[in-house]
XYZ file of C-alpha atoms in Angstrom:
252
model
C -60.561 39.413 -3.746
C -58.485 37.859 -6.423
C -60.125 37.410 -10.289
C -59.123 33.292 -10.090
C -62.034 31.650 -10.065
C -62.766 29.033 -7.717
C -62.078 25.233 -8.764
C -65.510 24.061 -9.071
C -66.245 27.910 -10.929
C -63.642 27.264 -13.576
C -64.263 23.366 -13.953
C -68.469 24.449 -14.633
C -67.263 26.439 -16.886
C -65.043 23.784 -18.755
C -68.051 21.917 -18.936
C -70.714 23.627 -20.058
C -68.032 25.049 -22.800
C -67.166 21.478 -24.152
C -63.394 21.799 -22.361
C -62.337 24.777 -24.473
C -63.078 27.828 -25.803
C -66.525 28.414 -26.593
C -65.687 30.715 -29.671
C -62.655 28.866 -31.275
C -62.659 25.022 -29.455
C -58.991 26.159 -28.334
C -58.113 23.857 -25.614
C -56.209 26.394 -23.465
C -58.751 28.564 -21.469
C -59.493 31.877 -19.730
C -62.227 32.512 -17.568
C -64.327 35.709 -19.098
C -66.480 37.644 -16.949
C -69.343 38.946 -19.084
C -70.217 40.917 -16.440
C -66.885 42.811 -15.729
C -65.310 42.407 -12.790
C -65.217 46.304 -12.183
C -68.776 46.197 -12.208
C -69.040 43.896 -9.815
C -66.609 41.633 -8.131
C -68.236 38.048 -8.683
C -67.501 34.241 -9.859
C -71.311 33.532 -11.079
C -71.041 31.207 -13.691
C -73.991 32.484 -15.699
C -72.192 35.463 -16.145
C -69.063 33.952 -17.041
C -67.773 32.281 -20.246
C -64.569 29.909 -21.088
C -62.782 31.412 -23.774
C -59.238 31.142 -25.420
C -57.010 34.286 -24.707
C -57.504 35.892 -27.859
C -61.466 35.825 -27.600
C -61.142 36.219 -23.848
C -59.493 39.637 -25.263
C -61.666 39.902 -28.227
C -65.025 39.720 -26.179
C -64.008 42.320 -23.479
C -64.693 44.599 -26.409
C -68.231 43.144 -28.099
C -71.420 43.148 -26.506
C -72.506 41.361 -23.702
C -75.014 39.814 -26.107
C -72.257 38.135 -28.259
C -70.801 36.633 -25.318
C -74.071 35.172 -23.796
C -74.846 34.045 -27.288
C -71.909 32.246 -27.309
C -72.086 31.216 -24.033
C -74.901 29.266 -25.365
C -73.118 27.776 -28.202
C -69.863 26.053 -27.597
C -68.194 24.831 -30.479
C -66.505 21.843 -28.709
C -69.892 20.595 -27.608
C -71.578 20.947 -31.362
C -68.962 18.776 -32.485
C -68.526 16.415 -29.297
C -64.360 17.043 -29.457
C -61.729 18.873 -28.573
C -58.369 18.994 -30.442
C -54.985 20.603 -28.957
C -51.248 20.590 -29.425
C -49.197 18.651 -26.700
C -45.538 19.277 -26.440
C -42.535 20.775 -24.202
C -39.501 22.637 -24.341
C -37.483 19.933 -22.776
C -35.297 17.467 -24.519
C -36.775 14.553 -23.735
C -35.441 10.645 -25.064
C -37.659 8.379 -23.095
C -41.092 7.732 -22.427
C -42.444 6.545 -18.838
C -45.624 4.708 -18.918
C -46.541 4.107 -15.274
C -43.613 2.397 -13.773
C -41.790 1.805 -16.955
C -39.402 3.863 -18.714
C -39.441 3.128 -22.284
C -36.479 4.160 -24.430
C -35.492 3.264 -27.896
C -38.534 0.915 -28.888
C -40.874 1.516 -31.740
C -44.002 0.563 -29.477
C -43.959 1.576 -25.645
C -47.383 -0.422 -25.299
C -49.035 -2.331 -27.726
C -52.453 -3.938 -27.410
C -52.809 -7.312 -29.612
C -51.622 -5.348 -33.025
C -52.488 -1.871 -31.908
C -49.729 0.698 -30.566
C -51.535 2.163 -27.832
C -48.174 4.466 -26.705
C -45.230 4.853 -29.030
C -43.138 8.046 -29.856
C -40.172 8.954 -32.125
C -37.656 11.266 -31.795
C -37.571 14.014 -34.800
C -35.380 16.748 -35.236
C -34.661 16.517 -31.527
C -38.456 16.693 -31.233
C -40.398 13.994 -29.065
C -43.571 13.290 -31.051
C -46.036 11.436 -29.383
C -48.381 8.652 -30.607
C -51.157 7.569 -28.324
C -54.256 5.584 -28.907
C -57.047 5.061 -26.134
C -60.309 3.049 -28.074
C -63.846 2.761 -26.572
C -65.798 -0.461 -26.302
C -65.458 -1.328 -30.278
C -62.362 -0.038 -30.690
C -62.905 3.579 -32.520
C -60.670 6.236 -31.045
C -61.787 7.786 -27.746
C -58.294 9.753 -27.446
C -55.724 10.229 -30.229
C -52.829 11.790 -30.386
C -50.442 11.663 -33.625
C -47.096 13.250 -33.631
C -48.534 15.342 -30.373
C -51.609 16.322 -32.093
C -54.409 15.574 -29.822
C -57.905 14.961 -30.325
C -60.535 13.550 -28.075
C -64.169 12.975 -27.624
C -65.478 14.704 -24.842
C -68.844 13.435 -24.179
C -67.804 10.374 -21.504
C -65.362 12.754 -19.817
C -66.487 14.305 -16.374
C -63.521 17.194 -16.851
C -60.497 17.798 -19.207
C -57.512 20.325 -18.013
C -55.272 21.397 -21.108
C -52.238 23.526 -21.027
C -49.460 23.552 -23.367
C -47.509 20.768 -22.095
C -49.837 18.985 -19.932
C -53.447 17.611 -20.022
C -55.456 15.117 -17.752
C -58.780 13.669 -18.510
C -61.350 12.722 -15.694
C -64.345 9.952 -16.183
C -65.182 11.417 -12.167
C -64.039 13.490 -9.427
C -60.566 12.096 -8.360
C -59.968 9.644 -10.779
C -57.438 10.010 -13.470
C -58.741 8.470 -16.827
C -55.485 9.914 -18.562
C -52.314 12.027 -17.784
C -50.041 12.992 -19.803
C -47.027 15.577 -18.948
C -44.234 17.052 -21.080
C -42.802 19.106 -18.308
C -40.099 16.500 -16.873
C -37.348 14.681 -18.251
C -38.975 11.965 -19.232
C -42.597 12.198 -21.221
C -44.717 10.939 -18.562
C -48.068 9.078 -18.819
C -50.245 7.877 -15.969
C -53.951 6.838 -15.748
C -56.497 4.117 -15.324
C -58.596 2.615 -18.053
C -59.914 -0.185 -19.697
C -59.161 -1.593 -23.505
C -61.597 -4.786 -24.424
C -61.224 -6.336 -21.053
C -57.436 -5.819 -19.760
C -57.781 -3.128 -17.438
C -54.411 -0.722 -16.877
C -53.884 0.950 -14.379
C -50.816 3.300 -14.540
C -48.851 4.773 -11.770
C -45.427 5.892 -10.856
C -44.973 4.128 -8.002
C -46.989 1.057 -8.950
C -48.849 -0.386 -12.301
C -50.660 -2.978 -12.827
C -52.127 -4.941 -15.771
C -54.975 -6.988 -14.851
C -53.457 -9.270 -11.766
C -49.775 -8.447 -12.875
C -47.856 -6.025 -10.855
C -44.540 -3.624 -12.053
C -42.487 -1.019 -11.149
C -39.049 0.483 -11.629
C -38.577 -0.969 -15.241
C -36.389 -0.099 -17.969
C -37.204 -1.312 -21.249
C -34.666 -0.433 -24.001
C -33.844 -1.067 -27.558
C -36.731 -3.926 -28.677
C -39.347 -3.416 -31.359
C -42.334 -3.789 -28.533
C -41.682 -2.717 -24.998
C -45.052 -3.933 -23.757
C -47.359 -6.458 -25.300
C -50.298 -6.873 -23.788
C -53.883 -8.454 -24.975
C -55.653 -11.528 -26.398
C -53.404 -13.614 -28.510
C -53.762 -12.386 -32.393
C -54.523 -9.363 -33.675
C -56.997 -6.778 -33.601
C -57.966 -4.863 -36.798
C -59.469 -1.283 -35.636
C -62.642 -0.453 -37.715
C -62.426 2.086 -40.690
C -64.836 3.753 -42.991
C -63.231 2.360 -45.630
C -64.776 -0.857 -44.159
C -68.459 -2.295 -45.556
C -69.627 -2.799 -42.360
C -67.193 -0.399 -40.224
C -66.779 -2.648 -36.780
C -63.471 -3.808 -35.303
C -62.044 -7.093 -36.172
C -59.794 -10.039 -34.752
C -58.132 -12.133 -35.812
C -56.849 -15.057 -33.405
C -53.880 -17.001 -35.597
C -52.387 -13.639 -36.803
C -48.834 -13.724 -35.120
C -47.444 -10.305 -33.628
């Protein structure tokens, strides 16, 4: 029997650990057998826990009680978020968002003054920025220069590798996928921002009722501008009453 757990077991272990190492929260995980493999070859979730490679090795030397304790109190669940760093070893210079390839644009996708996807090249390294808001325009998924932070409560599954991440709200549906493994950094998914439905697929993308594919945008300040006319200001805790503010007469 191979030691790689079945897909459903691995997902259950990620879910109960808040999609990261139960000890430190690192989103790159392995699956530790608390009841050791040499004792009984099993994939029993109640006797396994998601851990990062470092803690996987460490907990192999500790008592079972410590492993069961961290399994019951995973750090990402208590904090309600996941953190990680995305990147790759390729020299990408463009971003593919669904059916659109964007290069040399300050903002790849802008929603009423808010950059949803943007990037910069710093010392030939691709630095990605992402802002996916919730209904009140607080960040649900945010990436700043490849540093990712996301709320975990609303996701059914989050799979994370160093150069790839996938968020799912429910089985089979991809909310957001980011991939650094190809010639371009690639983003696909399906989500809403305000009343705007955004479906990003390589062969056929759709924003509300507008469909497009095989588009290449280059050399402009904003690649795609969507959302209502005017400008939306994101909420922040410097406000007396933190909330989203819509300025209808602001010119983009």
